[in-house]
Amino acid sequence: MYDAGLKNRREVLGADYVDNSIGNADSFNSEFQELVTRYCWGEVWSREGLTRRERSLINLGMISALNRPHELKLHVKGALNNGLTRDDIKEVLLQVMIYCGVPAAVDSFRVAREVLGHDNDR
Amino acid sequence: MYDAGLKNRREVLGADYVDNSIGNADSFNSEFQELVTRYCWGEVWSREGLTRRERSLINLGMISALNRPHELKLHVKGALNNGLTRDDIKEVLLQVMIYCGVPAAVDSFRVAREVLGHDNDR
Amino acid sequence: MYDAGLKNRREVLGADYVDNSIGNADSFNSEFQELVTRYCWGEVWSREGLTRRERSLINLGMISALNRPHELKLHVKGALNNGLTRDDIKEVLLQVMIYCGVPAAVDSFRVAREVLGHDNDR
Amino acid sequence: MYDAGLKNRREVLGADYVDNSIGNADSFNSEFQELVTRYCWGEVWSREGLTRRERSLINLGMISALNRPHELKLHVKGALNNGLTRDDIKEVLLQVMIYCGVPAAVDSFRVAREVLGHDNDR
Amino acid sequence: MYDAGLKNRREVLGADYVDNSIGNADSFNSEFQELVTRYCWGEVWSREGLTRRERSLINLGMISALNRPHELKLHVKGALNNGLTRDDIKEVLLQVMIYCGVPAAVDSFRVAREVLGHDNDR
Amino acid sequence: MYDAGLKNRREVLGADYVDNSIGNADSFNSEFQELVTRYCWGEVWSREGLTRRERSLINLGMISALNRPHELKLHVKGALNNGLTRDDIKEVLLQVMIYCGVPAAVDSFRVAREVLGHDNDR
């Protein structure tokens, strides 16, 4: 289950990021890294009931609601790796505006833009 | 925009429920009913960027994170109307367990089951 | 400070409710009752910087955001005692819709209506 | 890990409650039951770094902050099984008042009292 | 409604800030900017039921409870534009201490002070 | 009560930090400083029902759940002053992973590590 989780985690969040997180772990957080890889990325992301695209949509909404900008940034990158477009992400965040309120959406749009950049920059 | 919203709202949440909410409104909450219909169900649910199925997946995760059981119950029904299966809903809630924590998932599984019933009851 | 707090608490939440809460306290929660009376109702509600009306407006928004329906119900009653009208309360909750999201507002409108009743009931 | 988790879960929450939860599970929530038993009660509650008493103290504070009254009720019972006294629980909830605010503490005192009963009832 | 909203938004948050937000929008967030201007600043801030001063009081409490420091900073500036004094803002945040807990108040006092500066700096 | 609170606060959070907070207070936040010292550090931290070690365990879980990283950092330092080891703190945060979700735990592990440093740095 750890190996399946590691594979999923590297494919979704990027191999460099994940290898660095695990390589950089020490006695304080290595068990945490191991549990996250096994349960979150192994047990849940390995399940076949939903596509990766769908799991990313859910995570963008859920992590916006949870008010966790560091994790949101990571999962915006993961969403791109899972095939979501810039427009798909915009749609989720407009739904965040309605259900989580305007301040949550302002924060999520700002964080997402740090990953996605500005139209004119591209 | 109100008419488009009302149509969406009735199709997703059920015509009886919506007609009752609006018919039962008084001077205290009729403007709220009107704004929700226009803003939430018109402006956002009318957008074409995501399917209704996808919007329901996002809402189940987001409303679980927001800890709003009354709305969750309504959106479990809406999810069924939007074509999600019992198994799809289970998948979202297992993802809730990982990202929002076990107590959030216990609550959401209990609420969903009030709508979905027990296997043996069917 | 306890006496000042008790006076404020009885005037805002109603003497019957408060006397019952305190009279019904036992060894488990009597210190809590005493601290709430002194700290919340004495130290803060005795301050002159804002009117009671203003403190009630803030509380309705804040307790809606905190997702605490039991306390919200109590503070809707307190708001009426502090001179807010039915329409004032409606205005706060429409602002809740925008800043805290639609599910928060749906819950707060429902709770407020349990106190305020329906137009046609009056 | 499942067996270790099941043993911990039954000892903390009570064998009857746990056997009922698992026996009552169906195709919708049986995987969730299995994961909670393994992940929460196996991986974490089996760890030796903290005593059960300490884990209960943490949970009472954490679940109060998370605003999950159903789970809080369960963990008040678990706290008694783990050796906390009525007075220990009171201390945690007074700390909740300061750090999570008065409405959180009012709710947690009410929920705890539903389990603990009133002095005069004993 | 967009024009009324834009006028309100510029008067409360400052013309420079708002013109920059809108001018800087791109295909990712321009619809969001438009919806916020229309619904939040048009539909709600145009309503006559409460004064701008009152709406600012509510927002300071509500956004503190929501734990959104970027938005809080903006609305501390807005509160000054709406006529609140330094002392009024202090009063709201002391009420935040009671209802949302000490950590929420520590954060909000720090954010507000970034806008208001230190006595000795003036 | 202020003096008892000040003594506790200096012993737990460190004399330098506390003296600086109080010395740096101005007309905007000095009453807040005074109330926090008296109620939080006087009324609650002076109580004898739980040890300081236990109060720190509760606070690490509770402040993680509340999503307040500035306060968490401070209380990780306080936890060390109250005798918790690096391993004790790790145990609390693994429990945070289960009950508050993975994003909460990722954030708390990162914040705690800013205080505790990396194994190899020691």
XYZ file of C-alpha atoms in Angstrom:
732
model
C 0.000 0.000 0.000
C 2.930 2.328 0.666
C 4.301 1.730 -2.839
C 0.938 2.311 -4.491
C 0.554 5.469 -2.429
C 4.005 6.747 -3.292
C 3.335 6.219 -6.983
C 0.032 8.140 -6.805
C 1.518 10.902 -4.725
C 4.427 11.410 -7.109
C 2.138 11.407 -10.160
C -0.308 13.901 -8.670
C 1.929 16.294 -6.725
C 5.077 15.886 -8.837
C 8.030 13.563 -8.259
C 10.454 16.329 -7.273
C 8.210 17.757 -4.597
C 7.417 14.363 -3.081
C 10.956 13.031 -3.171
C 12.100 16.212 -1.475
C 9.419 15.965 1.245
C 10.333 12.390 2.023
C 14.093 12.915 1.687
C 13.898 15.898 3.965
C 11.929 14.085 6.672
C 13.602 13.425 10.013
C 12.678 11.554 13.172
C 10.009 14.159 13.919
C 7.914 13.776 10.791
C 8.974 10.604 8.977
C 6.174 8.519 10.500
C 3.727 11.210 9.460
C 5.096 11.110 5.898
C 4.729 7.351 5.914
C 1.148 7.407 7.211
C 0.057 10.089 4.733
C 1.570 8.129 1.858
C -0.101 4.920 2.952
C -3.572 6.137 3.985
C -4.215 9.257 1.977
C -2.361 8.389 -1.229
C -2.574 4.602 -0.945
C -5.943 3.700 0.566
C -7.961 6.573 -0.882
C -6.286 7.827 -4.075
C -5.885 4.200 -5.252
C -9.613 3.604 -5.150
C -11.306 3.288 -8.494
C -14.712 4.785 -7.723
C -13.819 8.296 -8.905
C -11.386 9.604 -11.505
C -8.362 11.650 -10.516
C -9.970 14.627 -12.206
C -13.003 14.218 -9.923
C -10.877 13.815 -6.802
C -9.053 17.040 -7.676
C -12.319 18.934 -8.115
C -13.463 17.770 -4.681
C -10.136 18.670 -3.076
C -10.080 22.206 -4.450
C -13.501 22.870 -2.939
C -12.821 21.056 0.306
C -9.398 22.599 0.984
C -10.766 26.069 0.199
C -13.496 25.460 2.771
C -10.899 24.208 5.265
C -8.917 27.447 4.826
C -5.557 25.775 4.221
C -3.692 27.872 1.609
C -0.425 25.877 1.629
C -2.254 22.682 0.814
C -4.483 24.458 -1.691
C -1.460 25.654 -3.638
C -0.143 22.112 -3.806
C -3.483 20.772 -4.956
C -3.870 23.427 -7.649
C -0.640 22.018 -9.078
C -2.007 18.513 -8.576
C -5.199 19.506 -10.364
C -3.222 20.591 -13.423
C -1.354 17.260 -13.336
C -4.720 15.511 -13.166
C -5.909 17.239 -16.321
C -7.959 20.137 -14.990
C -7.749 23.286 -17.061
C -7.430 26.850 -15.840
C -11.132 27.240 -16.631
C -12.103 24.162 -14.615
C -10.323 25.598 -11.589
C -12.090 28.923 -12.060
C -15.435 27.111 -12.013
C -14.672 25.400 -8.705
C -13.659 28.691 -7.129
C -16.832 30.452 -8.279
C -18.725 27.675 -6.535
C -16.541 28.290 -3.453
C -17.696 31.926 -3.534
C -21.329 30.842 -3.190
C -20.976 28.097 -0.604
C -17.980 29.244 1.499
C -18.411 33.008 1.093
C -16.558 35.807 -0.652
C -13.480 35.971 1.654
C -12.792 32.251 1.101
C -13.029 32.761 -2.655
C -10.798 35.858 -2.631
C -8.135 33.855 -0.810
C -8.465 30.833 -3.102
C -8.361 32.903 -6.284
C -5.207 34.635 -5.035
C -3.513 31.334 -4.133
C -4.503 29.685 -7.405
C -3.174 32.629 -9.375
C 0.207 32.260 -7.679
C 0.360 28.864 -9.377
C -1.411 29.679 -12.632
C 0.123 33.069 -13.314
C -1.487 35.965 -15.146
C -2.875 35.737 -18.689
C -0.460 38.335 -19.900
C 2.507 36.457 -18.493
C 1.906 33.546 -20.780
C -31.502 35.024 -14.238
C -34.154 34.302 -11.596
C -36.056 32.027 -13.962
C -32.934 30.133 -14.987
C -32.023 29.781 -11.337
C -35.464 28.559 -10.341
C -35.371 25.934 -13.076
C -31.956 24.665 -11.940
C -32.912 24.711 -8.314
C -36.104 22.721 -8.912
C -34.304 20.172 -11.069
C -31.497 19.628 -8.561
C -33.249 19.851 -5.196
C -36.684 18.664 -6.319
C -39.659 20.772 -7.361
C -41.703 20.024 -4.247
C -39.006 21.091 -1.843
C -38.248 24.301 -3.726
C -41.852 25.301 -4.300
C -42.505 24.763 -0.620
C -39.498 26.876 0.432
C -40.549 29.734 -1.774
C -44.259 29.412 -1.033
C -43.537 29.361 2.666
C -41.332 32.475 2.588
C -42.540 35.594 4.323
C -41.293 39.186 4.612
C -38.347 37.988 6.691
C -36.788 35.606 4.195
C -38.346 36.218 0.781
C -35.504 38.482 -0.367
C -33.052 35.821 0.757
C -34.937 33.190 -1.249
C -34.859 35.470 -4.260
C -31.126 36.198 -3.952
C -30.209 32.535 -3.464
C -32.224 31.572 -6.520
C -30.638 34.271 -8.638
C -27.077 34.296 -7.335
C -26.436 30.641 -6.389
C -28.741 28.758 -8.748
C -28.787 31.286 -11.581
C -25.305 32.753 -11.834
C -23.330 29.672 -10.805
C -25.370 26.532 -11.502
C -26.213 27.886 -14.972
C -22.551 28.026 -15.962
C -21.406 25.445 -18.472
C -17.834 24.890 -17.318
C -18.628 21.861 -15.144
C -21.320 19.198 -15.304
C -24.009 18.954 -12.638
C -22.442 15.683 -11.557
C -19.149 17.498 -10.960
C -20.803 20.362 -9.099
C -22.499 17.830 -6.808
C -19.201 16.073 -6.070
C -17.648 19.407 -5.094
C -20.619 20.365 -2.932
C -20.628 17.113 -0.970
C -16.968 17.653 -0.047
C -17.301 21.360 0.570
C -20.460 21.216 2.695
C -18.975 18.372 4.756
C -15.938 20.572 5.398
C -18.223 23.492 6.304
C -20.015 21.323 8.869
C -23.540 22.110 7.700
C -25.602 18.909 8.068
C -28.964 20.372 6.997
C -27.517 21.556 3.716
C -25.562 18.342 3.300
C -28.744 16.308 3.514
C -30.330 18.443 0.821
C -27.293 18.096 -1.417
C -27.145 14.323 -0.996
C -30.641 14.304 -2.480
C -29.458 16.747 -5.135
C -26.510 14.489 -5.907
C -28.856 11.572 -6.586
C -30.920 13.813 -8.873
C -27.705 14.767 -10.656
C -26.878 11.138 -11.360
C -24.440 10.251 -8.577
C -24.734 6.720 -7.307
C -24.600 5.528 -3.740
C -21.040 4.389 -4.451
C -19.997 7.786 -5.797
C -21.211 9.424 -2.604
C -19.290 6.878 -0.541
C -16.117 7.772 -2.430
C -16.487 11.476 -1.670
C -17.019 10.778 2.010
C -13.942 8.540 2.238
C -12.002 11.474 0.814
C -13.650 13.691 3.468
C -12.260 11.325 6.129
C -8.694 11.962 4.964
C -8.864 15.705 4.362
C -11.427 16.911 6.951
C -10.800 14.284 9.615
C -12.666 11.334 11.057
C -15.353 13.267 13.017
C -16.385 15.162 9.857
C -16.665 11.868 7.985
C -18.638 10.159 10.771
C -21.146 13.020 10.688
C -21.384 13.035 6.880
C -21.804 9.274 6.624
C -24.610 9.435 9.195
C -26.388 12.278 7.389
C -26.015 10.640 3.980
C -27.404 7.401 5.323
C -30.522 9.200 6.544
C -31.182 9.945 2.895
C -29.857 6.760 1.311
C -31.236 4.273 3.810
C -29.716 0.942 4.751
C -28.895 -1.792 2.239
C -31.260 -4.181 3.918
C -34.115 -1.709 3.764
C -34.086 -1.749 0.027
C -17.705 42.681 38.148
C -19.909 39.619 38.696
C -22.860 41.814 39.711
C -22.437 44.111 36.726
C -22.196 41.056 34.482
C -25.262 39.422 35.963
C -27.276 42.595 35.445
C -26.222 42.839 31.779
C -26.774 39.174 31.160
C -30.288 39.254 32.615
C -31.214 42.392 30.663
C -29.954 41.026 27.346
C -30.862 37.335 27.502
C -33.868 37.631 29.783
C -34.021 37.242 33.562
C -35.878 33.927 33.491
C -33.410 32.242 31.195
C -30.374 33.456 33.141
C -31.773 32.707 36.579
C -32.613 29.232 35.373
C -29.121 28.649 33.938
C -27.474 29.723 37.159
C -29.997 27.999 39.427
C -29.611 24.794 37.471
C -25.808 24.803 37.625
C -24.078 22.113 39.621
C -20.483 21.376 40.616
C -19.640 20.587 36.999
C -20.563 23.917 35.433
C -21.023 26.484 38.207
C -17.494 27.853 37.818
C -18.104 28.149 34.096
C -21.338 30.072 34.763
C -19.467 32.350 37.119
C -16.612 33.002 34.649
C -18.963 33.665 31.737
C -20.929 36.136 33.822
C -17.793 37.939 34.940
C -15.608 37.745 31.818
C -18.135 37.941 28.984
C -21.031 39.868 30.516
C -19.052 41.897 33.043
C -15.751 42.805 31.387
C -17.010 43.168 27.817
C -20.736 43.932 27.822
C -20.162 46.589 30.495
C -17.820 48.550 28.250
C -19.151 51.821 26.910
C -17.420 51.930 23.519
C -20.315 50.378 21.590
C -24.073 50.353 22.125
C -25.917 47.155 22.962
C -27.564 47.371 19.573
C -24.130 47.371 17.946
C -22.882 44.490 20.071
C -25.923 42.449 19.044
C -25.318 43.149 15.352
C -21.734 41.936 15.713
C -22.792 38.834 17.622
C -25.387 37.767 15.070
C -22.740 37.857 12.331
C -20.007 36.340 14.437
C -22.054 33.465 15.882
C -23.414 32.656 12.415
C -19.828 32.435 11.163
C -18.904 30.258 14.157
C -21.742 27.846 13.297
C -23.250 27.704 16.775
C -27.038 27.496 16.369
C -27.914 27.152 20.068
C -26.073 30.357 20.898
C -27.439 32.072 17.815
C -30.996 31.402 18.926
C -30.243 32.936 22.298
C -28.656 35.993 20.719
C -31.564 36.519 18.320
C -33.698 36.864 21.446
C -31.023 39.121 22.946
C -31.019 41.217 19.788
C -34.762 41.829 20.135
C -34.229 42.822 23.772
C -31.498 45.206 22.605
C -33.871 46.943 20.223
C -33.103 45.299 16.894
C -36.097 44.837 14.636
C -36.973 41.839 12.527
C -35.714 43.823 9.530
C -32.376 44.590 11.195
C -31.827 40.895 11.803
C -32.690 40.149 8.180
C -30.049 42.627 7.052
C -27.337 40.955 9.131
C -28.227 37.551 7.745
C -28.136 38.754 4.136
C -24.616 39.967 4.892
C -23.880 36.510 6.351
C -24.923 35.007 3.007
C -22.245 36.981 1.156
C -19.376 36.617 3.626
C -19.996 33.182 5.213
C -21.724 31.518 2.267
C -25.207 30.319 1.452
C -25.318 27.253 3.774
C -24.423 29.438 6.779
C -27.195 31.853 5.857
C -29.759 29.094 5.301
C -29.017 27.768 8.786
C -29.129 31.224 10.398
C -32.375 32.202 8.696
C -33.966 28.954 9.885
C -32.772 29.442 13.470
C -33.825 33.092 13.555
C -37.254 32.189 12.256
C -37.727 29.717 15.109
C -37.520 32.749 17.384
C -39.223 35.335 15.221
C -42.053 33.194 13.901
C -43.781 33.527 10.557
C -45.455 36.743 9.364
C -48.785 35.033 9.120
C -48.550 33.724 12.660
C -48.553 37.193 14.079
C -3.561 -3.562 12.628
C -7.340 -4.026 12.320
C -7.402 -6.345 15.331
C -5.313 -3.989 17.441
C -7.559 -1.134 16.397
C -10.737 -3.029 17.161
C -9.446 -3.884 20.632
C -8.579 -0.231 21.364
C -11.826 1.031 19.949
C -13.914 -1.381 22.038
C -11.975 -0.572 25.207
C -12.271 3.202 24.762
C -15.759 3.640 23.300
C -17.377 0.573 24.814
C -17.792 -2.890 23.288
C -21.542 -2.568 22.822
C -21.370 0.671 20.925
C -18.565 -0.523 18.636
C -20.041 -3.942 17.962
C -23.296 -2.256 17.072
C -21.616 0.233 14.712
C -19.795 -2.518 12.896
C -22.704 -4.963 12.939
C -24.991 -2.291 11.585
C -22.676 -1.322 8.732
C -23.748 -2.031 5.184
C -22.162 -1.728 1.745
C -22.263 2.062 2.053
C -20.173 2.457 5.182
C -18.436 -0.835 5.925
C -15.186 0.238 4.231
C -15.305 3.440 6.263
C -15.754 1.425 9.466
C -12.812 -0.738 8.481
C -10.555 2.230 7.670
C -11.438 4.094 10.883
C -10.701 0.998 12.923
C -7.365 0.463 11.216
C -6.167 4.029 10.668
C -7.541 5.878 13.711
C -7.778 3.154 16.344
C -4.966 0.931 15.076
C -2.233 3.212 13.796
C -2.680 6.076 16.260
C -4.357 4.791 19.437
C -1.903 1.856 19.490
C 1.078 4.181 19.715
C 2.865 4.280 23.035
C 4.030 7.898 23.096
C 1.056 9.190 25.086
C -1.247 7.586 27.632
C -4.914 7.011 26.886
C -5.723 9.619 29.501
C -3.621 12.149 27.571
C -5.164 11.218 24.234
C -8.625 11.750 25.721
C -7.678 15.184 27.054
C -6.464 16.189 23.597
C -9.587 14.830 21.906
C -11.990 16.684 24.176
C -10.288 19.974 23.317
C -9.845 19.194 19.657
C -13.378 17.919 19.010
C -14.828 20.913 20.858
C -12.809 23.184 18.561
C -13.998 21.192 15.527
C -17.621 21.724 16.577
C -18.674 18.082 16.302
C -21.148 17.400 19.134
C -21.971 13.787 18.205
C -18.321 12.807 18.340
C -17.773 14.873 21.469
C -20.481 12.945 23.283
C -18.828 9.681 22.319
C -15.432 10.905 23.463
C -16.761 12.144 26.805
C -17.809 8.544 27.399
C -14.410 7.408 26.133
C -12.706 9.845 28.497
C -14.508 8.277 31.470
C -13.416 4.827 30.267
C -9.866 6.156 30.029
C -9.903 7.281 33.644
C -10.730 10.968 33.427
C -12.907 12.287 36.217
C -15.804 14.675 35.978
C -13.446 17.353 37.275
C -10.810 16.622 34.629
C -13.413 17.083 31.917
C -14.515 20.368 33.490
C -10.926 21.621 33.353
C -10.611 20.868 29.639
C -13.853 22.688 28.905
C -12.817 25.783 30.865
C -9.717 25.837 28.678
C -12.017 25.502 25.641
C -13.838 28.650 26.822
C -10.624 30.686 26.646
C -9.180 29.331 23.406
C -12.282 28.478 21.335
C -14.642 31.091 22.768
C -17.700 31.099 24.964
C -20.211 29.614 22.456
C -17.962 26.583 21.892
C -17.731 26.068 25.650
C -21.475 26.479 26.200
C -22.101 23.776 23.593
C -19.439 21.437 25.008
C -20.624 21.831 28.595
C -24.167 21.018 27.488
C -23.081 17.934 25.549
C -20.827 16.693 28.348
C -23.616 17.105 30.845
C -25.892 14.901 28.747
C -23.371 12.144 29.441
C -22.350 13.050 32.960
C -25.768 13.938 34.338
C -26.531 16.447 37.059
C -24.986 16.318 40.546
C -28.374 15.937 42.119
C -29.263 13.026 39.901
C -26.507 10.944 41.320
C -26.432 46.922 -10.104
C -22.797 46.643 -11.212
C -22.409 50.428 -11.246
C -24.000 50.843 -7.821
C -21.733 48.080 -6.526
C -18.619 49.609 -8.019
C -19.420 52.957 -6.446
C -19.915 51.370 -3.000
C -16.831 49.221 -3.315
C -14.635 52.180 -4.277
C -16.005 54.331 -1.455
C -15.522 51.642 1.199
C -12.272 49.948 0.152
C -10.662 52.919 -1.598
C -10.727 53.792 -5.303
C -7.061 52.961 -5.906
C -7.307 49.489 -4.451
C -10.488 48.633 -6.336
C -9.384 50.079 -9.665
C -6.178 48.104 -9.364
C -8.024 44.851 -8.552
C -10.306 45.236 -11.529
C -7.610 46.540 -13.877
C -5.356 43.666 -12.914
C -8.018 40.994 -13.483
C -7.540 38.549 -16.327
C -9.599 35.770 -17.893
C -9.173 33.694 -14.737
C -10.741 36.073 -12.236
C -12.598 38.799 -14.130
C -15.965 37.036 -13.806
C -15.321 36.665 -10.103
C -14.553 40.391 -9.827
C -17.747 41.143 -11.679
C -19.904 38.871 -9.501
C -18.413 40.233 -6.257
C -19.033 43.789 -7.393
C -22.598 43.028 -8.368
C -23.746 40.764 -5.516
C -21.662 41.723 -2.544
C -21.213 45.432 -3.191
C -24.345 45.988 -5.271
C -27.107 43.794 -3.863
C -26.046 43.875 -0.211
C -24.022 47.030 0.454
C -26.660 49.094 -1.430
C -29.390 48.032 0.954
C -30.660 50.722 3.278
C -31.535 48.639 6.330
C -28.202 49.175 8.094
C -25.659 51.999 8.004
C -22.202 51.492 6.560
C -20.808 51.881 10.046
C -22.991 48.975 11.194
C -22.036 46.816 8.224
C -18.364 47.402 9.023
C -18.837 46.414 12.662
C -20.477 43.162 11.565
C -17.760 42.441 9.015
C -14.905 42.917 11.476
C -16.467 40.343 13.803
C -17.508 37.965 11.063
C -14.214 37.985 9.145
C -12.286 37.499 12.401
C -14.444 34.462 13.105
C -13.869 33.196 9.552
C -10.093 33.442 10.064
C -9.373 35.387 6.896
C -6.561 37.871 7.680
C -6.159 39.280 4.147
C -9.809 40.238 4.006
C -9.732 41.484 7.580
C -6.935 43.914 6.752
C -8.945 45.272 3.856
C -12.032 45.655 6.009
C -10.137 47.432 8.785
C -9.285 50.045 6.156
C -12.901 49.981 5.009
C -14.048 50.471 8.593
C -11.955 53.634 8.887
C -13.466 54.881 5.606
C -16.909 54.147 7.039
C -16.242 56.321 10.074
C -15.191 53.795 12.713
C -12.553 55.027 15.100
C -9.549 53.161 16.411
C -11.488 52.712 19.648
C -14.529 51.271 17.878
C -12.327 48.668 16.227
C -10.765 47.813 19.586
C -14.232 47.203 21.012
C -15.144 44.763 18.249
C -11.934 42.824 18.749
C -12.451 42.551 22.512
C -15.817 41.025 21.691
C -14.016 38.672 19.273
C -11.837 37.555 22.199
C -14.911 36.417 24.128
C -16.880 34.764 21.365
C -14.162 33.426 19.014
C -11.446 32.804 21.595
C -8.081 34.315 22.468
C -6.096 33.044 19.425
C -8.617 34.624 17.029
C -8.334 37.924 18.907
C -4.517 37.828 18.996
C -4.495 37.396 15.224
C -7.080 40.119 14.620
C -5.362 42.624 16.911
C -2.070 42.002 15.081
C -3.673 42.440 11.643
C -5.567 45.566 12.684
C -2.409 47.090 14.091
C -0.650 46.609 10.755
C -3.235 49.019 9.384
C -3.653 51.321 12.358
C -0.020 51.619 13.389
C 1.285 52.152 16.897
C 0.290 55.089 19.098
C 3.832 56.327 19.235
C 4.148 56.303 15.468
C 1.473 58.900 15.081
C -5.220 37.559 39.538
C -3.231 39.728 37.111
C 0.001 39.001 38.984
C -0.649 35.260 39.089
C -1.475 35.373 35.393
C 1.642 37.336 34.518
C 3.793 34.849 36.401
C 2.221 31.874 34.573
C 2.398 33.581 31.225
C 6.095 34.437 31.630
C 6.942 30.912 32.794
C 5.100 29.222 29.925
C 5.741 31.538 26.973
C 9.073 32.947 28.111
C 9.754 36.155 30.043
C 11.321 37.993 27.105
C 8.418 37.388 24.779
C 5.812 38.388 27.352
C 7.645 41.466 28.600
C 8.029 42.584 25.017
C 4.323 42.045 24.233
C 3.269 44.046 27.249
C 5.947 46.714 26.874
C 5.032 47.152 23.245
C 1.305 47.522 23.912
C -0.321 50.872 23.256
C -3.771 52.371 23.801
C -5.177 50.048 21.122
C -4.260 46.724 22.676
C -3.226 47.283 26.292
C -6.664 46.402 27.660
C -6.586 43.237 25.572
C -3.172 42.344 27.011
C -4.512 42.943 30.477
C -7.636 40.816 29.967
C -5.674 37.940 28.426
C -3.220 37.970 31.303
C -5.989 38.008 33.875
C -8.512 35.549 32.387
C -6.496 33.187 30.255
C -3.270 33.061 32.254
C -4.730 33.942 35.663
C -8.148 32.320 35.940
C -7.456 29.231 33.836
C -3.722 28.479 33.868
C -3.679 28.987 37.669
C -6.197 26.219 38.188
C -4.872 23.063 39.767
C -7.055 20.443 38.092
C -4.603 19.673 35.288
C -0.826 19.851 35.036
C 0.891 22.322 32.756
C 2.029 19.392 30.646
C -1.601 18.369 30.182
C -2.737 21.909 29.372
C -0.036 22.108 26.702
C -1.138 18.827 25.128
C -4.701 20.130 24.918
C -3.603 23.462 23.467
C -1.517 21.901 20.704
C -4.513 19.881 19.542
C -7.008 22.680 20.002
C -4.980 25.412 18.303
C -4.214 23.078 15.390
C -7.946 22.497 15.004
C -8.569 26.260 15.206
C -6.088 26.822 12.364
C -4.086 29.537 14.115
C -0.413 29.062 13.141
C 0.979 32.126 14.971
C -0.498 30.963 18.245
C 0.527 27.384 17.554
C 4.163 28.399 17.161
C 4.033 30.181 20.488
C 2.458 27.189 22.182
C 4.994 24.753 20.739
C 7.594 26.844 22.563
C 5.354 26.859 25.630
C 5.022 23.079 25.394
C 8.805 22.682 25.531
C 8.891 24.986 28.566
C 6.199 22.820 30.154
C 8.309 19.695 29.744
C 6.944 18.134 26.570
C 9.517 16.422 24.422
C 9.862 16.520 20.667
C 8.305 13.045 20.626
C 5.310 14.129 22.718
C 4.604 16.921 20.254
C 4.866 14.468 17.360
C 2.245 12.258 19.034
C -0.230 15.130 19.373
C 0.189 16.053 15.729
C -0.360 12.472 14.539
C -3.615 12.600 16.476
C -4.379 15.926 14.736
C -3.951 14.116 11.396
C -6.745 11.683 12.294
C -9.234 14.049 13.869
C -8.621 17.342 11.995
C -7.471 15.904 8.671
C -4.241 15.737 6.708
C -4.017 19.425 5.674
C -4.289 20.537 9.313
C -1.513 18.120 10.257
C 0.737 19.176 7.367
C 0.421 22.786 8.524
C 1.025 21.942 12.190
C 4.037 19.743 11.460
C 5.552 22.562 9.376
C 4.941 25.171 12.092
C 6.262 22.924 14.855
C 9.389 22.194 12.854
C 10.101 25.908 12.537
C 10.451 25.866 16.320
C 12.004 22.448 16.793
C 14.435 22.491 13.880
C 15.630 19.498 11.914
C 17.338 16.474 13.457
C 20.460 17.090 11.489
C 20.662 20.687 12.649
C 21.059 19.642 16.222
